[in-house]
């Protein structure tokens, strides 16, 4: 079981459980002969891989009734990984999902940090800065760079504090290491999506 | 004093205290002969109007040491209006400033609602929606439209709750009427910038 090859296909990358990350633009299907258990938020690749015998889409094995129809399959898999948690996936968007007793209570979507920087820049050239989170979030900012950095993260942190009472906060995604130090007791778990995929594989005995 | 003509020049509009709103692109200086007391965040117009005898820039009459250098003059004027308040200006950006004992404690900048909609759309076409704030913010969302609407506003509201203890919350700007109903006890004050400008005029006896 531990050696099964898993793959999480996003909009820009194939991420494999053996650590490989390959751009969706440069991926050669024929280069992989072994069985791959995958999920994909990328329609093009999901359709293309459905014609490959050795690529097994785990979407078909998930109880979709636990989630809402347009929710990303990667978010669902991260939720499958835990019995009780607030799961933050900090990527191009930041998704925040609450799971209690293996049930998805609901979740919200906040812009990713790069998207927020671009958003401020699009509002006005005067707001074109790179965030600096090495600031004292207990003090109201007194310059533009801090005002934007604080504005990007302090509201999100306040809300996470409110909704994470009595559940562990787990963070995954490319910006996990930026956000985790700002949340007391938050834990980075980079492999949350793969953990969920493994649970589905084991539970359904698809091996 | 009450009849003095005031003008707040933004990036897209001239807003006059007599209720007129004129696009910066179509403004004819010669159409106004009377004295105008103005502020401008728009460098081009600030420079152009400095050559007009009947246009008096209130920037020169403000004690700038109370604020930080790159802070917008409109934000400063709104802060001048009150002794104690959390002042939210919900426009193309949402600025949130804390004033205590006539002192600017600090402030942060959050994207405006239209900017946030565009931000989500830029992340993925799947996130291209119009916000709907007629949702129950005490429940975690269970569909994409609600997840984005909630994500845009619930974090900001949580943070405003945290920092507005013991001060009234006042809201101005184009999206004031959208945001105010979501904040208990918040009050809309459309003329906060003009109120600040009037205080400067009266205090400095520039009439």
CSV table of C-alpha atoms in Angstrom, one decimal, chain B residues 24-188:
chain,number,residue,atom,x,y,z
B,24,UNK,CA,-11.9,63.9,-13.6
B,25,UNK,CA,-11.7,63.5,-17.4
B,26,UNK,CA,-14.5,66.0,-18.1
B,27,UNK,CA,-13.8,68.7,-15.6
B,28,UNK,CA,-13.7,72.4,-16.9
B,29,UNK,CA,-11.8,74.5,-14.3
B,30,UNK,CA,-13.2,77.7,-15.8
B,31,UNK,CA,-16.8,76.6,-15.0
B,32,UNK,CA,-16.2,77.4,-11.3
B,33,UNK,CA,-15.5,81.1,-10.4
B,34,UNK,CA,-16.1,80.9,-6.6
B,35,UNK,CA,-13.6,79.9,-4.0
B,36,UNK,CA,-13.2,76.1,-3.7
B,37,UNK,CA,-11.4,74.5,-0.7
B,38,UNK,CA,-10.1,71.1,-1.9
B,39,UNK,CA,-8.0,68.0,-1.3
B,40,UNK,CA,-6.7,65.7,-4.0
B,41,UNK,CA,-5.2,62.2,-4.1
B,42,UNK,CA,-4.8,62.8,-7.8
B,43,UNK,CA,-1.3,64.3,-8.4
B,44,UNK,CA,-2.2,65.6,-11.9
B,45,UNK,CA,-5.1,67.7,-10.6
B,46,UNK,CA,-3.3,68.8,-7.5
B,47,UNK,CA,-0.6,70.3,-9.6
B,48,UNK,CA,-2.9,71.9,-12.1
B,49,UNK,CA,-5.2,73.4,-9.5
B,50,UNK,CA,-2.2,74.9,-7.6
B,51,UNK,CA,-2.1,77.5,-10.4
B,52,UNK,CA,-5.7,78.6,-9.9
B,53,UNK,CA,-6.2,81.4,-7.4
B,54,UNK,CA,-9.7,80.4,-6.4
B,55,UNK,CA,-8.7,76.8,-5.6
B,56,UNK,CA,-7.3,76.5,-2.0
B,57,UNK,CA,-5.5,73.2,-1.2
B,58,UNK,CA,-6.3,72.2,2.4
B,59,UNK,CA,-3.3,69.9,2.5
B,60,UNK,CA,-1.1,72.8,3.5
B,61,UNK,CA,-3.3,73.5,6.5
B,62,UNK,CA,-3.3,69.9,8.0
B,63,UNK,CA,-0.9,68.9,10.7
B,64,UNK,CA,0.7,66.1,8.6
B,65,UNK,CA,2.9,64.9,11.5
B,66,UNK,CA,-0.2,63.1,12.9
B,67,UNK,CA,-0.2,60.7,10.0
B,68,UNK,CA,2.3,58.8,7.9
B,69,UNK,CA,3.8,60.3,4.8
B,70,UNK,CA,2.2,58.1,2.1
B,71,UNK,CA,-1.3,58.0,3.6
B,72,UNK,CA,-4.0,59.4,1.3
B,73,UNK,CA,-5.1,62.9,2.2
B,74,UNK,CA,-8.8,61.8,2.0
B,75,UNK,CA,-8.1,59.2,4.8
B,76,UNK,CA,-6.5,61.9,6.9
B,77,UNK,CA,-9.4,64.3,6.5
B,78,UNK,CA,-11.9,61.5,7.5
B,79,UNK,CA,-9.8,61.0,10.6
B,80,UNK,CA,-9.9,64.7,11.4
B,81,UNK,CA,-13.7,64.5,11.6
B,82,UNK,CA,-13.9,62.5,14.9
B,83,UNK,CA,-12.4,62.4,18.4
B,84,UNK,CA,-12.9,58.6,18.8
B,85,UNK,CA,-13.9,56.2,16.0
B,86,UNK,CA,-13.0,53.3,13.8
B,87,UNK,CA,-13.4,54.8,10.3
B,88,UNK,CA,-14.0,52.5,7.4
B,89,UNK,CA,-13.8,54.0,3.9
B,90,UNK,CA,-15.2,51.4,1.5
B,91,UNK,CA,-14.2,52.4,-2.0
B,92,UNK,CA,-11.8,50.9,-4.6
B,93,UNK,CA,-9.8,49.9,-1.5
B,94,UNK,CA,-11.3,49.6,2.0
B,95,UNK,CA,-9.2,51.6,4.5
B,96,UNK,CA,-9.8,51.1,8.2
B,97,UNK,CA,-8.4,53.7,10.6
B,98,UNK,CA,-8.5,54.0,14.3
B,99,UNK,CA,-8.7,57.4,15.9
B,100,UNK,CA,-8.5,57.9,19.7
B,101,UNK,CA,-8.5,61.3,21.4
B,102,UNK,CA,-8.1,63.0,18.0
B,103,UNK,CA,-4.9,60.9,17.4
B,104,UNK,CA,-4.5,58.5,14.5
B,105,UNK,CA,-3.5,55.2,16.1
B,106,UNK,CA,-2.9,53.5,12.8
B,107,UNK,CA,-4.8,51.8,10.0
B,108,UNK,CA,-4.8,49.1,7.4
B,109,UNK,CA,-5.9,48.6,3.8
B,110,UNK,CA,-8.1,45.8,2.5
B,111,UNK,CA,-9.1,45.3,-1.1
B,112,UNK,CA,-12.4,46.9,-2.2
B,113,UNK,CA,-15.3,44.6,-3.0
B,114,UNK,CA,-15.1,45.1,-6.8
B,115,UNK,CA,-11.3,44.5,-6.6
B,116,UNK,CA,-11.9,41.3,-4.7
B,117,UNK,CA,-14.4,40.0,-7.3
B,118,UNK,CA,-11.8,40.7,-10.0
B,119,UNK,CA,-9.1,39.1,-7.9
B,120,UNK,CA,-11.0,35.8,-7.5
B,121,UNK,CA,-11.8,35.8,-11.3
B,122,UNK,CA,-8.1,36.3,-12.1
B,123,UNK,CA,-7.2,33.3,-9.9
B,124,UNK,CA,-9.6,31.0,-11.9
B,125,UNK,CA,-12.6,31.3,-14.2
B,126,UNK,CA,-14.3,28.9,-11.8
B,127,UNK,CA,-14.2,31.7,-9.2
B,128,UNK,CA,-15.9,34.4,-11.5
B,129,UNK,CA,-19.0,35.3,-9.5
B,130,UNK,CA,-20.8,38.4,-8.1
B,131,UNK,CA,-20.8,38.5,-4.3
B,132,UNK,CA,-24.0,37.9,-2.4
B,133,UNK,CA,-23.9,39.1,1.2
B,134,UNK,CA,-27.4,38.0,2.0
B,135,UNK,CA,-26.0,34.9,3.6
B,136,UNK,CA,-25.9,33.6,7.2
B,137,UNK,CA,-22.4,34.5,8.3
B,138,UNK,CA,-22.7,32.2,11.3
B,139,UNK,CA,-22.7,29.1,9.1
B,140,UNK,CA,-19.7,27.9,7.0
B,141,UNK,CA,-20.6,28.0,3.3
B,142,UNK,CA,-21.6,25.0,1.3
B,143,UNK,CA,-21.4,26.3,-2.3
B,144,UNK,CA,-18.8,28.3,-4.4
B,145,UNK,CA,-20.8,31.6,-4.5
B,146,UNK,CA,-21.3,31.7,-0.8
B,147,UNK,CA,-17.7,30.5,-0.1
B,148,UNK,CA,-16.3,33.5,-2.0
B,149,UNK,CA,-18.8,36.0,-0.6
B,150,UNK,CA,-18.2,34.8,2.9
B,151,UNK,CA,-14.4,34.7,2.2
B,152,UNK,CA,-14.5,38.3,1.0
B,153,UNK,CA,-16.3,39.8,4.0
B,154,UNK,CA,-16.3,37.5,7.1
B,155,UNK,CA,-12.5,37.8,7.9
B,156,UNK,CA,-12.8,41.6,7.6
B,157,UNK,CA,-15.8,41.7,9.9
B,158,UNK,CA,-14.1,39.5,12.5
B,159,UNK,CA,-11.1,41.8,12.6
B,160,UNK,CA,-13.3,44.9,12.8
B,161,UNK,CA,-15.1,43.3,15.8
B,162,UNK,CA,-11.8,42.8,17.5
B,163,UNK,CA,-10.4,46.3,17.1
B,164,UNK,CA,-13.5,48.4,17.5
B,165,UNK,CA,-14.1,47.7,21.2
B,166,UNK,CA,-15.2,50.9,22.9
B,167,UNK,CA,-15.2,53.1,19.8
B,168,UNK,CA,-18.1,53.8,17.3
B,169,UNK,CA,-17.7,52.3,13.9
B,170,UNK,CA,-18.4,54.9,11.1
B,171,UNK,CA,-18.6,53.9,7.4
B,172,UNK,CA,-18.1,56.1,4.4
B,173,UNK,CA,-17.4,55.5,0.7
B,174,UNK,CA,-19.3,53.9,-2.3
B,175,UNK,CA,-19.8,50.5,-0.7
B,176,UNK,CA,-20.8,51.8,2.7
B,177,UNK,CA,-24.4,50.7,2.3
B,178,UNK,CA,-23.3,47.2,1.4
B,179,UNK,CA,-21.0,46.8,4.4
B,180,UNK,CA,-22.8,48.7,7.1
B,181,UNK,CA,-25.7,46.3,7.6
B,182,UNK,CA,-23.2,43.5,8.3
B,183,UNK,CA,-21.6,45.3,11.3
B,184,UNK,CA,-23.7,45.7,14.4
B,185,UNK,CA,-24.1,49.3,15.5
B,186,UNK,CA,-22.1,50.7,12.5
B,187,UNK,CA,-23.3,54.0,11.2
B,188,UNK,CA,-23.0,55.3,7.7
